[in-house]
Amino acid sequence: EQATLDLGLVTVAATDPDWLPLQLAARHLGNELFFRYVYEQGVAYRMWTFLRSGRGARPLTLETGVTAKNFPGIHAGLVAAVTSLVADGLTPDEVGRAKKDLLNRFLLARETNEDRARTLAGYELLGLGFDWEDRLPERLEAVTAGSVRDALRRRVDPAKLTLVVTGDRAALEAAGARLGDAVA
């Protein structure tokens, strides 16, 4: 049986200057964790990291589907990954790959005219301007490994990560998970 683990913390709105550097950090972390836990170790059913856009502060979330047996190790690994990311930041090459990945994801999400219209209206509602995506390449060019590191250190405190789990509490606790009141 699978449990869903969501680990995260509230960060910033899409209009905050730290949102784009954090978005790149989330892209990098999501790719790294997906390959580690789904492909390489085969201990997770899914693994993704996201920082959605919004007018108010948004959560940086790491979500995975795991069995009770694998839950404690993956939970510890995710906390360690976030802690390491905040401490070390990203290399310039990692930032470059995250930029390409982010641009590709934006392009792939705009397959139809309806998708494009919804996106443009969404940018306007967020206060970013309908042409935000058109200006994204120049905005990304300004993001450096240093600005990603600084945004992470300002906005992401691994000690404040919150865990929410949906699953069989008894099975998770029998596997050694320390859950407190986090299981739904």
PDB file of C-alpha atoms in Angstrom:
ATOM      1  CA  GLU A   1       0.000   0.000   0.000  1.00  0.00           C
ATOM      2  CA  GLN A   2       1.209   3.454  -0.878  1.00  0.00           C
ATOM      3  CA  ALA A   3       1.363   6.556   1.299  1.00  0.00           C
ATOM      4  CA  THR A   4       1.720  10.074  -0.034  1.00  0.00           C
ATOM      5  CA  LEU A   5       4.363  12.190   1.628  1.00  0.00           C
ATOM      6  CA  ASP A   6       4.244  15.976   1.193  1.00  0.00           C
ATOM      7  CA  LEU A   7       7.122  17.900   2.715  1.00  0.00           C
ATOM      8  CA  GLY A   8       7.432  21.631   2.352  1.00  0.00           C
ATOM      9  CA  LEU A   9       7.243  25.166   3.631  1.00  0.00           C
ATOM     10  CA  VAL A  10       5.688  28.459   2.619  1.00  0.00           C
ATOM     11  CA  THR A  11       7.977  30.725   0.598  1.00  0.00           C
ATOM     12  CA  VAL A  12       7.032  33.690  -1.613  1.00  0.00           C
ATOM     13  CA  ALA A  13       4.481  35.003  -4.107  1.00  0.00           C
ATOM     14  CA  ALA A  14       5.175  34.870  -7.844  1.00  0.00           C
ATOM     15  CA  THR A  15       5.759  38.643  -7.834  1.00  0.00           C
ATOM     16  CA  ASP A  16       8.630  38.371  -5.322  1.00  0.00           C
ATOM     17  CA  PRO A  17      12.156  38.687  -6.800  1.00  0.00           C
ATOM     18  CA  ASP A  18      13.109  35.405  -5.072  1.00  0.00           C
ATOM     19  CA  TRP A  19      10.349  33.397  -6.788  1.00  0.00           C
ATOM     20  CA  LEU A  20      12.227  32.724 -10.024  1.00  0.00           C
ATOM     21  CA  PRO A  21      15.511  31.691  -8.324  1.00  0.00           C
ATOM     22  CA  LEU A  22      13.488  29.407  -6.018  1.00  0.00           C
ATOM     23  CA  GLN A  23      11.633  28.031  -9.032  1.00  0.00           C
ATOM     24  CA  LEU A  24      14.978  27.047 -10.578  1.00  0.00           C
ATOM     25  CA  ALA A  25      16.104  25.424  -7.316  1.00  0.00           C
ATOM     26  CA  ALA A  26      12.814  23.480  -7.202  1.00  0.00           C
ATOM     27  CA  ARG A  27      13.263  22.324 -10.821  1.00  0.00           C
ATOM     28  CA  HIS A  28      16.780  21.092 -10.099  1.00  0.00           C
ATOM     29  CA  LEU A  29      15.803  19.395  -6.844  1.00  0.00           C
ATOM     30  CA  GLY A  30      12.760  17.735  -8.401  1.00  0.00           C
ATOM     31  CA  ASN A  31      14.792  16.260 -11.245  1.00  0.00           C
ATOM     32  CA  GLU A  32      17.534  15.059  -8.903  1.00  0.00           C
ATOM     33  CA  LEU A  33      15.115  13.424  -6.456  1.00  0.00           C
ATOM     34  CA  PHE A  34      12.990  11.847  -9.193  1.00  0.00           C
ATOM     35  CA  PHE A  35      15.994  10.089 -10.712  1.00  0.00           C
ATOM     36  CA  ARG A  36      17.346   9.068  -7.297  1.00  0.00           C
ATOM     37  CA  TYR A  37      14.181   7.627  -5.785  1.00  0.00           C
ATOM     38  CA  VAL A  38      12.158   6.470  -8.795  1.00  0.00           C
ATOM     39  CA  TYR A  39      14.765   5.373 -11.359  1.00  0.00           C
ATOM     40  CA  GLU A  40      17.969   4.607  -9.491  1.00  0.00           C
ATOM     41  CA  GLN A  41      16.692   3.202  -6.177  1.00  0.00           C
ATOM     42  CA  GLY A  42      13.183   2.231  -7.259  1.00  0.00           C
ATOM     43  CA  VAL A  43      11.773   3.031  -3.810  1.00  0.00           C
ATOM     44  CA  ALA A  44       9.162   5.650  -4.777  1.00  0.00           C
ATOM     45  CA  TYR A  45       6.187   5.463  -7.105  1.00  0.00           C
ATOM     46  CA  ARG A  46       6.482   9.131  -7.993  1.00  0.00           C
ATOM     47  CA  MET A  47       8.558  12.112  -6.903  1.00  0.00           C
ATOM     48  CA  TRP A  48       8.136  15.719  -7.825  1.00  0.00           C
ATOM     49  CA  THR A  49       8.898  19.126  -6.466  1.00  0.00           C
ATOM     50  CA  PHE A  50       6.872  22.210  -7.194  1.00  0.00           C
ATOM     51  CA  LEU A  51       6.538  25.900  -6.405  1.00  0.00           C
ATOM     52  CA  ARG A  52       3.331  27.093  -7.982  1.00  0.00           C
ATOM     53  CA  SER A  53       2.598  30.712  -8.778  1.00  0.00           C
ATOM     54  CA  GLY A  54       0.134  32.795  -6.805  1.00  0.00           C
ATOM     55  CA  ARG A  55      -0.592  36.263  -5.431  1.00  0.00           C
ATOM     56  CA  GLY A  56       0.332  35.297  -1.895  1.00  0.00           C
ATOM     57  CA  ALA A  57       3.158  33.252  -0.419  1.00  0.00           C
ATOM     58  CA  ARG A  58       3.322  29.804  -2.010  1.00  0.00           C
ATOM     59  CA  PRO A  59       4.594  26.507  -0.652  1.00  0.00           C
ATOM     60  CA  LEU A  60       7.702  24.839  -1.965  1.00  0.00           C
ATOM     61  CA  THR A  61       6.534  21.219  -1.896  1.00  0.00           C
ATOM     62  CA  LEU A  62       8.261  17.873  -2.318  1.00  0.00           C
ATOM     63  CA  GLU A  63       5.723  15.102  -2.954  1.00  0.00           C
ATOM     64  CA  THR A  64       6.272  11.394  -3.286  1.00  0.00           C
ATOM     65  CA  GLY A  65       4.335   8.147  -3.166  1.00  0.00           C
ATOM     66  CA  VAL A  66       6.005   5.424  -1.115  1.00  0.00           C
ATOM     67  CA  THR A  67       5.347   2.189   0.715  1.00  0.00           C
ATOM     68  CA  ALA A  68       5.388   2.199   4.498  1.00  0.00           C
ATOM     69  CA  LYS A  69       8.666   0.266   4.458  1.00  0.00           C
ATOM     70  CA  ASN A  70      10.426   2.968   2.399  1.00  0.00           C
ATOM     71  CA  PHE A  71       8.827   5.968   4.082  1.00  0.00           C
ATOM     72  CA  PRO A  72      11.353   6.624   6.909  1.00  0.00           C
ATOM     73  CA  GLY A  73      14.392   6.510   4.605  1.00  0.00           C
ATOM     74  CA  ILE A  74      12.833   8.706   1.936  1.00  0.00           C
ATOM     75  CA  HIS A  75      11.579  11.228   4.496  1.00  0.00           C
ATOM     76  CA  ALA A  76      15.087  11.516   5.961  1.00  0.00           C
ATOM     77  CA  GLY A  77      16.565  11.735   2.457  1.00  0.00           C
ATOM     78  CA  LEU A  78      14.245  14.568   1.427  1.00  0.00           C
ATOM     79  CA  VAL A  79      15.072  16.592   4.535  1.00  0.00           C
ATOM     80  CA  ALA A  80      18.776  16.008   3.879  1.00  0.00           C
ATOM     81  CA  ALA A  81      18.391  17.043   0.217  1.00  0.00           C
ATOM     82  CA  VAL A  82      16.705  20.327   1.133  1.00  0.00           C
ATOM     83  CA  THR A  83      19.287  20.988   3.854  1.00  0.00           C
ATOM     84  CA  SER A  84      22.120  20.357   1.397  1.00  0.00           C
ATOM     85  CA  LEU A  85      20.498  22.507  -1.280  1.00  0.00           C
ATOM     86  CA  VAL A  86      20.215  25.460   1.102  1.00  0.00           C
ATOM     87  CA  ALA A  87      23.787  25.002   2.347  1.00  0.00           C
ATOM     88  CA  ASP A  88      25.432  24.445  -1.046  1.00  0.00           C
ATOM     89  CA  GLY A  89      23.121  26.092  -3.582  1.00  0.00           C
ATOM     90  CA  LEU A  90      23.509  25.146  -7.240  1.00  0.00           C
ATOM     91  CA  THR A  91      26.524  25.213  -9.519  1.00  0.00           C
ATOM     92  CA  PRO A  92      26.394  27.444 -12.609  1.00  0.00           C
ATOM     93  CA  ASP A  93      25.913  24.316 -14.761  1.00  0.00           C
ATOM     94  CA  GLU A  94      22.996  23.161 -12.601  1.00  0.00           C
ATOM     95  CA  VAL A  95      21.407  26.601 -12.867  1.00  0.00           C
ATOM     96  CA  GLY A  96      21.814  26.456 -16.655  1.00  0.00           C
ATOM     97  CA  ARG A  97      20.112  23.048 -16.859  1.00  0.00           C
ATOM     98  CA  ALA A  98      17.302  24.217 -14.554  1.00  0.00           C
ATOM     99  CA  LYS A  99      16.727  27.265 -16.783  1.00  0.00           C
ATOM    100  CA  LYS A 100      16.411  25.085 -19.888  1.00  0.00           C
ATOM    101  CA  ASP A 101      14.107  22.691 -18.067  1.00  0.00           C
ATOM    102  CA  LEU A 102      11.889  25.514 -16.817  1.00  0.00           C
ATOM    103  CA  LEU A 103      11.575  27.068 -20.291  1.00  0.00           C
ATOM    104  CA  ASN A 104      10.754  23.684 -21.824  1.00  0.00           C
ATOM    105  CA  ARG A 105       8.077  22.987 -19.217  1.00  0.00           C
ATOM    106  CA  PHE A 106       6.451  26.362 -19.837  1.00  0.00           C
ATOM    107  CA  LEU A 107       6.424  25.734 -23.591  1.00  0.00           C
ATOM    108  CA  LEU A 108       5.045  22.214 -23.258  1.00  0.00           C
ATOM    109  CA  ALA A 109       2.238  23.423 -20.998  1.00  0.00           C
ATOM    110  CA  ARG A 110       0.949  25.750 -23.741  1.00  0.00           C
ATOM    111  CA  GLU A 111      -0.224  23.198 -26.288  1.00  0.00           C
ATOM    112  CA  THR A 112      -3.534  24.787 -27.272  1.00  0.00           C
ATOM    113  CA  ASN A 113      -4.912  28.276 -27.778  1.00  0.00           C
ATOM    114  CA  GLU A 114      -7.056  27.723 -24.699  1.00  0.00           C
ATOM    115  CA  ASP A 115      -3.948  26.869 -22.622  1.00  0.00           C
ATOM    116  CA  ARG A 116      -2.212  29.983 -23.907  1.00  0.00           C
ATOM    117  CA  ALA A 117      -5.214  32.247 -23.214  1.00  0.00           C
ATOM    118  CA  ARG A 118      -5.616  30.825 -19.700  1.00  0.00           C
ATOM    119  CA  THR A 119      -1.917  31.368 -19.044  1.00  0.00           C
ATOM    120  CA  LEU A 120      -1.926  34.971 -20.269  1.00  0.00           C
ATOM    121  CA  ALA A 121      -4.976  35.780 -18.149  1.00  0.00           C
ATOM    122  CA  GLY A 122      -3.335  34.102 -15.178  1.00  0.00           C
ATOM    123  CA  TYR A 123      -0.221  36.245 -15.475  1.00  0.00           C
ATOM    124  CA  GLU A 124      -2.406  39.352 -15.536  1.00  0.00           C
ATOM    125  CA  LEU A 125      -4.326  38.209 -12.441  1.00  0.00           C
ATOM    126  CA  LEU A 126      -1.044  37.568 -10.622  1.00  0.00           C
ATOM    127  CA  GLY A 127       0.147  41.089 -11.403  1.00  0.00           C
ATOM    128  CA  LEU A 128       3.014  39.840 -13.575  1.00  0.00           C
ATOM    129  CA  GLY A 129       1.698  41.223 -16.863  1.00  0.00           C
ATOM    130  CA  PHE A 130       0.370  39.206 -19.806  1.00  0.00           C
ATOM    131  CA  ASP A 131       3.819  39.349 -21.430  1.00  0.00           C
ATOM    132  CA  TRP A 132       5.624  37.786 -18.449  1.00  0.00           C
ATOM    133  CA  GLU A 133       6.369  34.586 -20.329  1.00  0.00           C
ATOM    134  CA  ASP A 134       7.698  36.558 -23.314  1.00  0.00           C
ATOM    135  CA  ARG A 135      10.126  38.289 -20.949  1.00  0.00           C
ATOM    136  CA  LEU A 136      11.084  35.061 -19.168  1.00  0.00           C
ATOM    137  CA  PRO A 137      14.313  34.392 -21.124  1.00  0.00           C
ATOM    138  CA  GLU A 138      15.763  37.807 -20.171  1.00  0.00           C
ATOM    139  CA  ARG A 139      14.616  37.352 -16.561  1.00  0.00           C
ATOM    140  CA  LEU A 140      16.255  33.934 -16.452  1.00  0.00           C
ATOM    141  CA  GLU A 141      19.457  35.360 -17.860  1.00  0.00           C
ATOM    142  CA  ALA A 142      19.708  37.565 -14.761  1.00  0.00           C
ATOM    143  CA  VAL A 143      19.434  34.581 -12.369  1.00  0.00           C
ATOM    144  CA  THR A 144      22.816  33.282 -11.260  1.00  0.00           C
ATOM    145  CA  ALA A 145      24.050  30.541  -8.961  1.00  0.00           C
ATOM    146  CA  GLY A 146      24.616  33.286  -6.389  1.00  0.00           C
ATOM    147  CA  SER A 147      21.076  34.629  -6.618  1.00  0.00           C
ATOM    148  CA  VAL A 148      19.672  31.097  -6.273  1.00  0.00           C
ATOM    149  CA  ARG A 149      21.872  30.467  -3.209  1.00  0.00           C
ATOM    150  CA  ASP A 150      20.856  33.795  -1.640  1.00  0.00           C
ATOM    151  CA  ALA A 151      17.135  33.188  -2.257  1.00  0.00           C
ATOM    152  CA  LEU A 152      17.380  29.712  -0.732  1.00  0.00           C
ATOM    153  CA  ARG A 153      19.138  31.024   2.351  1.00  0.00           C
ATOM    154  CA  ARG A 154      16.610  33.854   2.778  1.00  0.00           C
ATOM    155  CA  ARG A 155      13.468  31.832   2.129  1.00  0.00           C
ATOM    156  CA  VAL A 156      14.044  28.134   2.896  1.00  0.00           C
ATOM    157  CA  ASP A 157      14.703  27.034   6.469  1.00  0.00           C
ATOM    158  CA  PRO A 158      14.964  23.214   6.600  1.00  0.00           C
ATOM    159  CA  ALA A 159      14.069  23.337  10.309  1.00  0.00           C
ATOM    160  CA  LYS A 160      10.634  24.691   9.325  1.00  0.00           C
ATOM    161  CA  LEU A 161       9.721  21.938   6.882  1.00  0.00           C
ATOM    162  CA  THR A 162       6.216  20.607   7.475  1.00  0.00           C
ATOM    163  CA  LEU A 163       5.278  16.997   6.819  1.00  0.00           C
ATOM    164  CA  VAL A 164       1.810  15.914   5.721  1.00  0.00           C
ATOM    165  CA  VAL A 165       1.175  12.245   5.027  1.00  0.00           C
ATOM    166  CA  THR A 166      -1.873  10.535   3.597  1.00  0.00           C
ATOM    167  CA  GLY A 167      -1.813   6.837   4.302  1.00  0.00           C
ATOM    168  CA  ASP A 168      -2.234   4.038   6.788  1.00  0.00           C
ATOM    169  CA  ARG A 169      -0.839   5.480  10.032  1.00  0.00           C
ATOM    170  CA  ALA A 170      -0.440   2.084  11.716  1.00  0.00           C
ATOM    171  CA  ALA A 171       1.551   0.684   8.773  1.00  0.00           C
ATOM    172  CA  LEU A 172       3.784   3.751   8.619  1.00  0.00           C
ATOM    173  CA  GLU A 173       4.463   3.727  12.365  1.00  0.00           C
ATOM    174  CA  ALA A 174       5.140  -0.018  12.273  1.00  0.00           C
ATOM    175  CA  ALA A 175       7.789   0.714   9.639  1.00  0.00           C
ATOM    176  CA  GLY A 176       9.490   3.149  12.023  1.00  0.00           C
ATOM    177  CA  ALA A 177       8.049   6.458  10.857  1.00  0.00           C
ATOM    178  CA  ARG A 178       7.839   9.196  13.481  1.00  0.00           C
ATOM    179  CA  LEU A 179       4.719  11.025  12.438  1.00  0.00           C
ATOM    180  CA  GLY A 180       3.325  13.091  15.289  1.00  0.00           C
ATOM    181  CA  ASP A 181       0.023  14.495  14.005  1.00  0.00           C
ATOM    182  CA  ALA A 182       0.997  14.595  10.340  1.00  0.00           C
ATOM    183  CA  VAL A 183      -1.019  11.689   8.967  1.00  0.00           C
ATOM    184  CA  ALA A 184      -4.407  12.331   7.368  1.00  0.00           C
TER     185      ALA A 184
END
